[in-house]
Short mmCIF file of C-alpha atoms and ligand atoms in Angstrom, two decimals:
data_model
loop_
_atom_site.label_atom_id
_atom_site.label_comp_id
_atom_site.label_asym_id
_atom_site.label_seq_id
_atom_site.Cartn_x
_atom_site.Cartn_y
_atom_site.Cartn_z
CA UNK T 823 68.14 177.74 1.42
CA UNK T 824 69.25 175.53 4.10
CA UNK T 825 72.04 173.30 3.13
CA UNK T 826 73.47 169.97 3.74
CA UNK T 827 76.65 168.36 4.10
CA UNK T 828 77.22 165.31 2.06
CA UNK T 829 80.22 163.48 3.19
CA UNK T 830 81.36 160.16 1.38
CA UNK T 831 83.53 157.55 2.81
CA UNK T 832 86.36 155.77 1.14
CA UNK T 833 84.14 153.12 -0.14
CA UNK T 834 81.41 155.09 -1.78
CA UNK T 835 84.66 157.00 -3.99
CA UNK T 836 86.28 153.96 -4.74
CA UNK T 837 85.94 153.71 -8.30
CA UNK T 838 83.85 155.73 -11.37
CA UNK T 839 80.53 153.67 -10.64
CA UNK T 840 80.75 154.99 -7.12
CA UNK T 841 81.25 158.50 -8.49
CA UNK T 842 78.25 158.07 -10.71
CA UNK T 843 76.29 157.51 -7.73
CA UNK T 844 76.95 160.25 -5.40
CA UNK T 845 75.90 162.44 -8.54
CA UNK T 846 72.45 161.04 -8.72
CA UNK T 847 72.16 161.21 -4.88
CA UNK T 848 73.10 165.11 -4.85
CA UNK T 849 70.82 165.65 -7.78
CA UNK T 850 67.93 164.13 -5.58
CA UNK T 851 67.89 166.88 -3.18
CA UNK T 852 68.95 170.57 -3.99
CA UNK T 853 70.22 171.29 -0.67
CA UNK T 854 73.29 168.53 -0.72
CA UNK T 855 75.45 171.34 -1.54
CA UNK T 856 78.38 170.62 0.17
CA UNK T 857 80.23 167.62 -0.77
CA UNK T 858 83.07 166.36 1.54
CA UNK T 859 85.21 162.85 0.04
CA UNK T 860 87.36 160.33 1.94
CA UNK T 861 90.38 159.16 -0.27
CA UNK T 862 89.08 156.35 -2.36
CA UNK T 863 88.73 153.05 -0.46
CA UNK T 864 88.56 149.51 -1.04
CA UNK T 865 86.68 147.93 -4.25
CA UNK T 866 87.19 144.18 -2.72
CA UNK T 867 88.05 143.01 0.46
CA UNK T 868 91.63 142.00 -0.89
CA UNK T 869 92.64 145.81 -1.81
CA UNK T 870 94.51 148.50 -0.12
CA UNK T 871 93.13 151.66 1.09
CA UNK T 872 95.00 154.70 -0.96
CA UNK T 873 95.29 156.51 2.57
CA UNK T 874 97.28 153.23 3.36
CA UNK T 875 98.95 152.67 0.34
CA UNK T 876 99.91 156.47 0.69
CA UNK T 877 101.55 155.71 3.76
CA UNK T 878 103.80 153.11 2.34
CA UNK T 879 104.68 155.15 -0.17
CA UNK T 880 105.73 158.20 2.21
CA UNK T 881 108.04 155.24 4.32
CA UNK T 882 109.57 153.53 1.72
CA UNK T 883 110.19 157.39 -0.05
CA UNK T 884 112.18 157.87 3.33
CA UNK T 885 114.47 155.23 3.43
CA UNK T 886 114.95 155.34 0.01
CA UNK T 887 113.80 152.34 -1.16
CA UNK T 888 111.82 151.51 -4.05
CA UNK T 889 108.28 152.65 -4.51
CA UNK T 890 107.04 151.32 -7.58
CA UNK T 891 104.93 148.75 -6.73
CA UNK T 892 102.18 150.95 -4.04
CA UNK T 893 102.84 154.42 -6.27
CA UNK T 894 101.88 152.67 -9.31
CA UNK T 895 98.89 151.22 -7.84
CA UNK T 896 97.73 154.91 -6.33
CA UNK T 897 98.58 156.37 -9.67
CA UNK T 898 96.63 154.27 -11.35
CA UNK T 899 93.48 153.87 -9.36
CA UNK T 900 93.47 157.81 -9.83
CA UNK T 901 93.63 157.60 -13.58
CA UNK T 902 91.18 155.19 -13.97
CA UNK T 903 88.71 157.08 -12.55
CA UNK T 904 89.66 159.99 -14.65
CA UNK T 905 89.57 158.05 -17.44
CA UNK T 906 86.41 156.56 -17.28
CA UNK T 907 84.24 159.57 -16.41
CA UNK T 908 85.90 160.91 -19.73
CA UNK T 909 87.69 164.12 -17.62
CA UNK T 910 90.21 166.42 -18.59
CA UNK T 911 91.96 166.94 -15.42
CA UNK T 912 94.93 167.88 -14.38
CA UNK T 913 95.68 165.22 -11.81
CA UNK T 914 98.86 163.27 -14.36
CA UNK T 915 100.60 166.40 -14.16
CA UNK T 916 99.74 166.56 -9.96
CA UNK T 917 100.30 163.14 -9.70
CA UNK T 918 103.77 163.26 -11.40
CA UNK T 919 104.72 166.54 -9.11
CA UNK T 920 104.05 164.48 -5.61
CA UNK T 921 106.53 161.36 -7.22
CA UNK T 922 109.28 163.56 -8.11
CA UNK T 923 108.97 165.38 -5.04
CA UNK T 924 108.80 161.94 -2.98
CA UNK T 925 111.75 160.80 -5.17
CA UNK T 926 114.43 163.68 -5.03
CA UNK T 927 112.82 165.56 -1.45
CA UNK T 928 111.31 162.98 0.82
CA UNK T 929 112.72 164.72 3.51
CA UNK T 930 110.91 167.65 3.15
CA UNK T 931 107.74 165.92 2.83
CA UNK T 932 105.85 165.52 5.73
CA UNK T 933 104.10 161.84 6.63
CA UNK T 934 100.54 164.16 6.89
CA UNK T 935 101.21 165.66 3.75
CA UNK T 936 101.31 162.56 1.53
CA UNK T 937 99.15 161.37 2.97
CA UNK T 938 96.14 163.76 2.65
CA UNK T 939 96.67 164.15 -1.37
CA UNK T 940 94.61 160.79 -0.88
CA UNK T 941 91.72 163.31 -0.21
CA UNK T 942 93.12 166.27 -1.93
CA UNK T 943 92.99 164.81 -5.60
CA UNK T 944 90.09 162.58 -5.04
CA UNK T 945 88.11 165.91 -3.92
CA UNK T 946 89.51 167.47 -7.56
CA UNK T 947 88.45 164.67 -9.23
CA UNK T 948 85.11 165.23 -7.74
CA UNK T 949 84.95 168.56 -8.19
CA UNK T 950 85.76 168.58 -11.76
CA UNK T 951 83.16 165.79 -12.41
CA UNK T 952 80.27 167.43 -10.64
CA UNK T 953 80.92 170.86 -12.04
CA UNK T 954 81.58 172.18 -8.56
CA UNK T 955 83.77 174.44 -6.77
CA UNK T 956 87.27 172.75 -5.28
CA UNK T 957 87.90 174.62 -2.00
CA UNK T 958 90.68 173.22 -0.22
CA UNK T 959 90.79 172.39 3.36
CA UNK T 960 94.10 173.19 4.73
CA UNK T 961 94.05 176.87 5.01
CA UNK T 962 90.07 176.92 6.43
CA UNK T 963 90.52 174.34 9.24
CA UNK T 964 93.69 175.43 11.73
CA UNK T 965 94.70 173.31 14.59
CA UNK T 966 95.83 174.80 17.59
CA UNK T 967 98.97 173.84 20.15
CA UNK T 968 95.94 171.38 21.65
CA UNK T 969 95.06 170.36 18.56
CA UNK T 970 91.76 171.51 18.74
CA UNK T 971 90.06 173.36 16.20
CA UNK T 972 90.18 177.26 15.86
CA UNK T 973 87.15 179.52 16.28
CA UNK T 974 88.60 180.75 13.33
CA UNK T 975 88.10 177.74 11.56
CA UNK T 976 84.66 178.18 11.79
CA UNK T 977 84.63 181.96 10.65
CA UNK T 978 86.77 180.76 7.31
CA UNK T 979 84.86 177.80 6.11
CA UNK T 980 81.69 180.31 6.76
CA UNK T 981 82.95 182.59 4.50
CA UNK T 982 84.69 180.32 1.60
CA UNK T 983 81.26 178.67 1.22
CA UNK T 984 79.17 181.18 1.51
CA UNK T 985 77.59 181.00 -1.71
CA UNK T 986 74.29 178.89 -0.87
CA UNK T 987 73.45 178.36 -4.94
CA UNK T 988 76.92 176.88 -5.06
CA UNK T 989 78.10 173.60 -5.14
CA UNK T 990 81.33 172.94 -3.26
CA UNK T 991 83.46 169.84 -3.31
CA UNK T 992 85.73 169.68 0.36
CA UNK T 993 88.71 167.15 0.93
CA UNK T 994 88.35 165.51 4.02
CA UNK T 995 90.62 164.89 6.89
CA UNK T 996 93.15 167.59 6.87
CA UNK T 997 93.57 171.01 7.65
CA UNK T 998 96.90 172.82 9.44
CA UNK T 999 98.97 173.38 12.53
CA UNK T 1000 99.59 177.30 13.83
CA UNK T 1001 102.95 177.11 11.67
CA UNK T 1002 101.39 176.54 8.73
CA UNK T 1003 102.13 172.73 8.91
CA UNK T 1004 99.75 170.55 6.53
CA UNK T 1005 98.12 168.27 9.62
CA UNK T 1006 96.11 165.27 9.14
CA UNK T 1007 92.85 164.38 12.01
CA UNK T 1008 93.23 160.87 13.11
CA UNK T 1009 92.53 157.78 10.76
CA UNK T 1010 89.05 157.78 9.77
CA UNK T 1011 89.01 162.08 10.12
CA UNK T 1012 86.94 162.64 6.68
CA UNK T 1013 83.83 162.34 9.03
CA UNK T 1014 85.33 165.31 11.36
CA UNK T 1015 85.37 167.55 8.58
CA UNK T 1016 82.28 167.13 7.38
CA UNK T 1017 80.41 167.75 11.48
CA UNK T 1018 82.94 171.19 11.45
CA UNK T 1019 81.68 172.24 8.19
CA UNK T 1020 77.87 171.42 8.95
CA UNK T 1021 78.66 173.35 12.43
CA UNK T 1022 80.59 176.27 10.63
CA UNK T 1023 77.58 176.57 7.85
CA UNK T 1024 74.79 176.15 10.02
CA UNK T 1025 73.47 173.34 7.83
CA UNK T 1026 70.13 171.80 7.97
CA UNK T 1027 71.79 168.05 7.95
CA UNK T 1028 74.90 166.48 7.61
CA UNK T 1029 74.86 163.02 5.72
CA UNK T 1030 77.21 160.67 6.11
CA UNK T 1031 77.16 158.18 3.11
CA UNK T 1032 79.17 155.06 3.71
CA UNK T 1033 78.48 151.06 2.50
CA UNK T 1034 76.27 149.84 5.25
CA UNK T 1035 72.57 151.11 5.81
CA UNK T 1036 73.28 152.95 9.00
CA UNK T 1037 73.72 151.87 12.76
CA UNK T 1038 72.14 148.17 13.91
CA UNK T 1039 71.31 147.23 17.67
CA UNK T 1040 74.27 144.45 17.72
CA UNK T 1041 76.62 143.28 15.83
CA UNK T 1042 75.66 141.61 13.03
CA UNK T 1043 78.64 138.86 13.38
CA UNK T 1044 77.29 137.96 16.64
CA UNK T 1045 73.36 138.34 16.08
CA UNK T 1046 72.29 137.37 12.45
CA UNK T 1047 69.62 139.29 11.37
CA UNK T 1048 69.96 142.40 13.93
CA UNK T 1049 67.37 145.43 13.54
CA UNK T 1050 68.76 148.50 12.32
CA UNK T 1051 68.58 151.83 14.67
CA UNK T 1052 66.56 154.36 12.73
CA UNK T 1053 67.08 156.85 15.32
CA UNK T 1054 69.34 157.23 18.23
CA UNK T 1055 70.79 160.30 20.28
CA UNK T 1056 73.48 162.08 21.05
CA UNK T 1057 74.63 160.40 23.84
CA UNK T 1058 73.55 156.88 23.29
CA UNK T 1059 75.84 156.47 20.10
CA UNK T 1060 78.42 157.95 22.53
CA UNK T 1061 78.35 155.24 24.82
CA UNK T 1062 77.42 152.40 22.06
CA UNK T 1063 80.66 154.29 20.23
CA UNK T 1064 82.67 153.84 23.56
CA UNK T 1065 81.69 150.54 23.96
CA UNK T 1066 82.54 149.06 20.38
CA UNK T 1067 80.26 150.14 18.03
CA UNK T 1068 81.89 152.01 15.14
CA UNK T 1069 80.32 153.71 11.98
CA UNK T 1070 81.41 157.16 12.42
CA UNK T 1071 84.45 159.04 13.76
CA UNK T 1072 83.24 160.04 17.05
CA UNK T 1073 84.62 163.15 17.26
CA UNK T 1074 82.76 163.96 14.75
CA UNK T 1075 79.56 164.53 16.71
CA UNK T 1076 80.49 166.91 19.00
CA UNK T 1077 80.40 169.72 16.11
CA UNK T 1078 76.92 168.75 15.23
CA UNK T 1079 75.39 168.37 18.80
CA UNK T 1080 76.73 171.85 19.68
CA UNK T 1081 74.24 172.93 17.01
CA UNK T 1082 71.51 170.56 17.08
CA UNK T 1083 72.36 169.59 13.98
CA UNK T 1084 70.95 165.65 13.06
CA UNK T 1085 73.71 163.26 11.47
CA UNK T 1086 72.21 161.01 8.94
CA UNK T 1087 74.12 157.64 8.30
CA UNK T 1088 73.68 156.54 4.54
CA UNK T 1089 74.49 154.05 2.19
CA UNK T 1090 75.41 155.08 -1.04
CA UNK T 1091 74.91 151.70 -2.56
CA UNK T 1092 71.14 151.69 -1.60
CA UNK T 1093 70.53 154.97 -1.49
CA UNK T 1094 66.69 154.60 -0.76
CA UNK T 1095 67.04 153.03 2.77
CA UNK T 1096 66.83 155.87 5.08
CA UNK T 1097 69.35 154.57 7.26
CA UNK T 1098 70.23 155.71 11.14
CA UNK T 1099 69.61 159.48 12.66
CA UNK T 1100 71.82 160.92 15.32
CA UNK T 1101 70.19 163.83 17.21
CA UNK T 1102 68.71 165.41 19.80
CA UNK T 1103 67.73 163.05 22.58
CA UNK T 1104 63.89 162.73 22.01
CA UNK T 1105 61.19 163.47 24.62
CA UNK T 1106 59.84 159.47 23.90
CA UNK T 1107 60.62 156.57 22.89
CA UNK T 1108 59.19 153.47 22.06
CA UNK T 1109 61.81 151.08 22.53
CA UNK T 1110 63.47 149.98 26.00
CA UNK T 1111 67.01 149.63 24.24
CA UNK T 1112 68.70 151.16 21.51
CA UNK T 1113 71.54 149.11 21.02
CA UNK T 1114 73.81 147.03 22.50
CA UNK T 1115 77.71 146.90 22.12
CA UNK T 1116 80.60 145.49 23.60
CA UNK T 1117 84.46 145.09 23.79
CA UNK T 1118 86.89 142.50 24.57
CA UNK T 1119 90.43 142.94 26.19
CA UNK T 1120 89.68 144.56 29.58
CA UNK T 1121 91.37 143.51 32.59
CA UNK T 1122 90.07 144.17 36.22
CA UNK T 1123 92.33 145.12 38.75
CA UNK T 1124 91.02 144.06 42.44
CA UNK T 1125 92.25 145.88 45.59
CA UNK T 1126 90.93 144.54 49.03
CA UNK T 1127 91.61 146.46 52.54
CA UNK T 1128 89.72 146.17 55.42
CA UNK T 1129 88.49 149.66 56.71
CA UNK T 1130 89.25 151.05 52.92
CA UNK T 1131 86.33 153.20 53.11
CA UNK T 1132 87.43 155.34 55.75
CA UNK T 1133 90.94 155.52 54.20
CA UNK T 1134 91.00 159.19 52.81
CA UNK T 1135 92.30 159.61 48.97
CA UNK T 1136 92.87 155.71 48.76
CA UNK T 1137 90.69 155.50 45.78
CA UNK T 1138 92.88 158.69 44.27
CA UNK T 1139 96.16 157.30 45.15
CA UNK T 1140 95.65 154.21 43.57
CA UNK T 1141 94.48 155.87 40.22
CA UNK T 1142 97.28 157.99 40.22
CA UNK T 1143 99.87 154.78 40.41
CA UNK T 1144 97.45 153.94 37.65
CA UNK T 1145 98.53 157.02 35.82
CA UNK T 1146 101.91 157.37 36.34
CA UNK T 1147 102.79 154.30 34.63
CA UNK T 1148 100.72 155.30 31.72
CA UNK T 1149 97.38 153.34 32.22
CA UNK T 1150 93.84 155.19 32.10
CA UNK T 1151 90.95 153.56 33.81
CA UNK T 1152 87.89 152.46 32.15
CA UNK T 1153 85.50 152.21 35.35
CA UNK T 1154 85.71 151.61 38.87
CA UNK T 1155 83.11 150.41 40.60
CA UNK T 1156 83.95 149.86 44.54
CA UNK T 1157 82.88 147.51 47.38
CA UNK T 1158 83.05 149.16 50.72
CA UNK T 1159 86.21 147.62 51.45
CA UNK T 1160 87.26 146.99 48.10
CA UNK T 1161 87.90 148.44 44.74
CA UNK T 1162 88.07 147.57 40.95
CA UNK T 1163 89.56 149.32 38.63
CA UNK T 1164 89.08 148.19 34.93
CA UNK T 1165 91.71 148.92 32.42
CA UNK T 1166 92.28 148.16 28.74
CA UNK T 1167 95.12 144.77 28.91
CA UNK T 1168 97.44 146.36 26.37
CA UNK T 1169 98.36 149.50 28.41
CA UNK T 1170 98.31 147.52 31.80
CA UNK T 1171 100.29 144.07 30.55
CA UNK T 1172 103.89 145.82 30.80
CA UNK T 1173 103.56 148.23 33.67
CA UNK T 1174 101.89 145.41 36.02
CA UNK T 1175 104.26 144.09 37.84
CA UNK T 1176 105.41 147.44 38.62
CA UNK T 1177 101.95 148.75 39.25
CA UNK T 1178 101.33 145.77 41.48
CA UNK T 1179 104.54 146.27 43.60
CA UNK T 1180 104.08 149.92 44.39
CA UNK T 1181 100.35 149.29 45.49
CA UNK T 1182 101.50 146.90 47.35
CA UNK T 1183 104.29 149.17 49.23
CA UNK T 1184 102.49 152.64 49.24
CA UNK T 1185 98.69 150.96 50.30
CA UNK T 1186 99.42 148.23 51.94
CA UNK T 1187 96.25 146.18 50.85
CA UNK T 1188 94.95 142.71 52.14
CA UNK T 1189 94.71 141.51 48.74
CA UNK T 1190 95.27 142.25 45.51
CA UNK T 1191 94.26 140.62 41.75
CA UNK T 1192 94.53 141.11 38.42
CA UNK T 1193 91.84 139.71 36.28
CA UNK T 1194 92.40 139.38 32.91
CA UNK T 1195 90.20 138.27 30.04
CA UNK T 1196 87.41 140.67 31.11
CA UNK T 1197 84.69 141.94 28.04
CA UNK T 1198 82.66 145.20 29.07
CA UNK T 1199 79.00 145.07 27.37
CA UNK T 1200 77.35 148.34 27.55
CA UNK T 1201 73.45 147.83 27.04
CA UNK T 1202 72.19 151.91 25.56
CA UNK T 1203 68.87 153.21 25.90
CA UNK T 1204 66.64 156.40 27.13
CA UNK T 1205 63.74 153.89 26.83
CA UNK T 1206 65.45 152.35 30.08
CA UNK T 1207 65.42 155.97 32.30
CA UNK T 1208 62.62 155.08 34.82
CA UNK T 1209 61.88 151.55 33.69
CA UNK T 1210 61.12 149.66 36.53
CA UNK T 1211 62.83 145.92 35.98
CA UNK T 1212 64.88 146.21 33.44
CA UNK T 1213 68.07 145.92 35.03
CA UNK T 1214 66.23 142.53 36.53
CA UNK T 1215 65.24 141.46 32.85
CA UNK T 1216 68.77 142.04 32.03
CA UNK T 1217 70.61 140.05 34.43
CA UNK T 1218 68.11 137.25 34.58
CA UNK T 1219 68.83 136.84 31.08
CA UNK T 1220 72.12 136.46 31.52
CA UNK T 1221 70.87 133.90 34.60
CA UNK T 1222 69.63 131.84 32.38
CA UNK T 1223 72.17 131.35 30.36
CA UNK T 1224 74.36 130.83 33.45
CA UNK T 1225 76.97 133.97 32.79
CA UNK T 1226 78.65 134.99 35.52
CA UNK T 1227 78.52 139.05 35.87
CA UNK T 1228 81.68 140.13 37.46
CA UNK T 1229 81.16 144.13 37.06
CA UNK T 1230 77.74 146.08 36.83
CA UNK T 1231 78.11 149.88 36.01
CA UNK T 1232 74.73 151.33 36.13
CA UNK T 1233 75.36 155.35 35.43
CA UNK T 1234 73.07 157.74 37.30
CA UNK T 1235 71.97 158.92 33.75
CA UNK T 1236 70.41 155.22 33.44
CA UNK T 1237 70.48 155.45 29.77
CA UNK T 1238 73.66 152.75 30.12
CA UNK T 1239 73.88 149.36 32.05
CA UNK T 1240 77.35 147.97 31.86
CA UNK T 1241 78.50 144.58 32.26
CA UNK T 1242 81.53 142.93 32.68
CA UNK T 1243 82.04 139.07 32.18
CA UNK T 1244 84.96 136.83 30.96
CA UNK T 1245 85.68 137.28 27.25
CA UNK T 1246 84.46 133.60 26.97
CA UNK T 1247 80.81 134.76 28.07
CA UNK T 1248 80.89 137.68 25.49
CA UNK T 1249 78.82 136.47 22.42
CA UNK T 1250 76.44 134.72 24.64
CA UNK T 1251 76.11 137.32 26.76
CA UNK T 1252 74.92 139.80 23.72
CA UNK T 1253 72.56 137.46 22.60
CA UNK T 1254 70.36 137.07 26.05
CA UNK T 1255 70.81 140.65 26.43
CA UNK T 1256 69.18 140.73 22.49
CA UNK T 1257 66.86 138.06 22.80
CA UNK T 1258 65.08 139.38 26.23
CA UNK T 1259 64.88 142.81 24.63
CA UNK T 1260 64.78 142.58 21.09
CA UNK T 1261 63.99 139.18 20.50
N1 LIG B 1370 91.41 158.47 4.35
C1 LIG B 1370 91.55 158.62 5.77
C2 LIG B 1370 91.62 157.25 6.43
O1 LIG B 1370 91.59 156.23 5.76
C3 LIG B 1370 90.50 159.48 6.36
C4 LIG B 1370 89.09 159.04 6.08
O2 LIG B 1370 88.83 158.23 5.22
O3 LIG B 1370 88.20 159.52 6.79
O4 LIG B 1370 91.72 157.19 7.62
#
C-alpha cells in the first residue's frame, strides 16, 4: 500500500478534543500511516505556545532563576491531556526527569534539547493513544556541517518505517548534528519533517493538517471574503511564500517536489473541506492568477551615473558593498544609467550611512537615494505565461486607483509580476490587483 504522511500542527494537538480528532481523520483513510505532531499549540489566542514556553523555561533554568510559573504550565497542559484520554503513560515520570535535570544540570542541557521534548512527549502521548509505534526522530534525521540533511537520513527513516501495515507516530522538528548533538530545524520545522519523511518513504501524499482550510488568493485581513486556492504548484507557493504568504515551512517543499510528491493543506477542525494542493505545475489552468501576496518593510536603494551601462562590474561592485556590510538584495531592476537595488529596511537601517559613503567613494555616482517605506506585491500565476494584457490589466488597475508603481519585476518565467509601491499604497494596491482579477 501506498502511504501517507499525516503531519499536525501545534494547534490541531493542543488539547484531548484535538487528539480525538486526528484519530477519526486517520481512521478515514487506511493509508495515513505515518503520523508526524508539532508540540501542542495555542487553545486561545491569549496562550503560550509549549515550544515557547519551553524556551523560557530552558533561559530562566540558565540563569538560575525561578521556573515555576512556565514549567508548571507545560507540565500541566501535558497531564491534562493524559488525563483526559484516560492513558497510562509514562510522561509524570519523563516530565519530572527533564525538571530535575533543568534544575541541578542546566548547563548541560542544550537550548535545542528542551526545547524539542515539546514534540518528543506530545508524539508519546500520541503514540500511546493511537496504539502506534513511537519512533523517535533524532537518530533517523542527521544534519550535516551545512546543516543540510544526510542521504543517510533518508536510508534510516526508510528502514525504521518500513512496516507499511504499521502505524507510526514521528516527533517533529528535530533530528541531530554529526556529533551526536540533539538539533532543532528552524521555528515552525514540524512541517520539514514530515516533506523528508514523505520523500524518504516514497509516500503517495503528505497532509499537512493545521486550523485554516488551506491556502487563499489574498489575505483575508486585507480582502474579506478571499477565494481559497484549491490547487497551486510548486513554484507559485514559492514565490507567494517569498512574498508573504505563510501556511507551511517552506523548506518543507523541496523534499516533496524532488519526488513529485503533492502536499495537501488541511484543517483538522473541518476535516471535510478539501483544502489547498501543492504539486506538480499543471499542463492548464483555468485561472489567470493564483494568488496574490505581499510584504511591507523594503527599502530601495537608487544609484544614478551617466554612462553606467558601459561601466564593467558596476552592478557587481555595488552588490558586493551590499554584502560586505551584511545586507542581501531582494531585486534589482536597472535603468540604463541607473540602478535599484531593493533590500529588506532592518538589515540596511544600520549599515547605511556606511554603505552610502563607500558607494559614494569607490563609484563615484551622480546621485544616489535611499527610499524607504517601499511594499513588494508579487501577483503568482501560470495562467499569466503567454497572456497577452495582463500585465496592462494589472497596472491599469492600479491606474485607477491612482498608485504610483515605483518597481516592476516581471521574471522571464512570467508566472510572477512584482510590484513595488509605498507601504501606504499596499492594501489598496492588493485589492485592484484582486478586484480586476478575481473580483
Ligand atoms: N514547535 C515548533 C515551533 O513552534 C516546531 C513546529 O511546530 O513546527 O516552531
Amino acid at each position: 500500500m501506498t502511504r501517507i504522511v499525516s503531519k499536525f500542527g501545534g494547534s490541531s494537538v493542543a488539547d484531548a478534543t484535538q487528539f480525538r480528532k486526528i484519530k477519526n481523520i486517520l481512521q478515514g483513510k487506511p493509508e495515513r500511516k505515518i503520523v508526524v505532531v508539532s508540540a501542542p499549540g495555542k487553545r486561545n489566542p491569549k496562550e503560550a505556545k509549549l515550544t515557547d514556553l519551553l524556551y523560557s523555561v530552558y533561559d530562566l533554568a540558565k540563569k538560575k532563576l525561578d521556573l515555576a510559573e512556565p514549567w508548571t504550565l507545560i507540565k500541566e497542559r501535558y497531564l491534562e491531556i493524559v488525563r483526559e484520554l484516560s492513558l497510562q503513560s509514562t510522561i509524570r515520570e519523563e516530565l519530572e526527569a527533564l525538571e530535575k535535570a533543568l534544575l541541578i544540570k542546566p548547563n548541560e542541557l542544550s537550548a535545542d534539547f528542551v526545547v524539542s521534548r515539546g514534540e518528543y512527549l506530545c508524539a508519546k502521548i500520541m503514540a500511546e493513544f493511537l496504539g502506534a509505534k513511537f519512533i523517535d526522530a533524532y537518530p533517523l534525521i542527521q544534519f550535516d556541517s551545512q546543516y543540510q540533511i544526510t542521504a543517510q537520513s533518508y536510508e534510516n527513516i526508510a528502514l525504521a518505517l518500513s512496516d507499511t501495515d504499521s502505524l507510526y507516530v514521528v516527533p517533529g522538528f528535530y533530528g541531530s548534528d554529526i556529533r551526536g548533538e540533539l538539533k532543532t530545524f528552524t521555528r515552525g520545522g514540524s512541517d520539514i519533517t514530515g516533506g523528508i519523511l514523505a520523500n524518504a518513504c516514497d509516500c503517495l501524499l503528505y497532509e499537512n493538517w493545521t486550523d485554516v482550510s488551506g491556502l487563499l488568493m489574498a489575505d483575508p485581513r486585507i480582502i474579506q471574503n478571499a477565494l481559497s486556492i484549491n490547487y497551486v504548484s510548486y513554484r507559485e507557493i514559492r514565490e507567494l511564500a517569498y512574498s508573504g504568504a505563510s501556511v507551511l515551512h517552506d523548506e518543507s517543499i523541496y523534499p516533496c517536489r524532488a519526488k513529485n510528491i503533492p502536499i495537501n493543506i488541511r484543517n483538522t477542525n473541518k476535516p471535510g473541506d478539501q483544502g489547498t494542493t501543492i504539486g506538480p505545475t499543471p499542463e492548464h489552468t483555468a485561472n489567470i492568477i493564483t494568488g496574490i501576496a505581499g510584504r511591507k518593510d523594503f527599502s530601495m536603494l537608487y544609484i544614478e551615473k551617466s554612462m553606467m551601462n558601459k561601466e564593467k562590474g558596476f552592478g557587481r561592485k555595488i552588490l558586493t558593498i551590499l554584502e560586505e556590510h551584511g545586507v542581501s538584495y531582494e531585486l534589482s531592476p536597472c535603468g540604463i544609467d541607473s540602478m535599484n537595488v531593493v533590500v529588506d529596511s532592518k538589515t540596511l537601517h544600520d549599515v547605511e550611512t556606511k554603505v552610502c559613503a563607500e558607494i559614494e567613494h569607490k563609484m563615484q555616482p551622480n546621485k544616489i537615494k535611499i527610499f524607504n517605506n517601499v511594499a513588494l506585491i508579487a501577483t503568482v500565476g501560470h495562467g499569466m505565461v503567454n497572456q497577452i494584457g495582463t500585465a496592462a490589466r494589472l497596472f491599469n488597475a492600479l491606474a485607477k486607483e491612482k498608485i504610483n508603481v515605483r518597481i516592476i519585476d516581471q521574471g522571464s518565467s512570467e508566472i510572477n509580476i512584482i510590484v513595488g509601491v509605498n507601504e501606504r499604497d499596499f492594501e489598496k494596491a492588493i485589492t485592484a490587483i484582486y478586484n480586476e482579477f478575481v473580483g
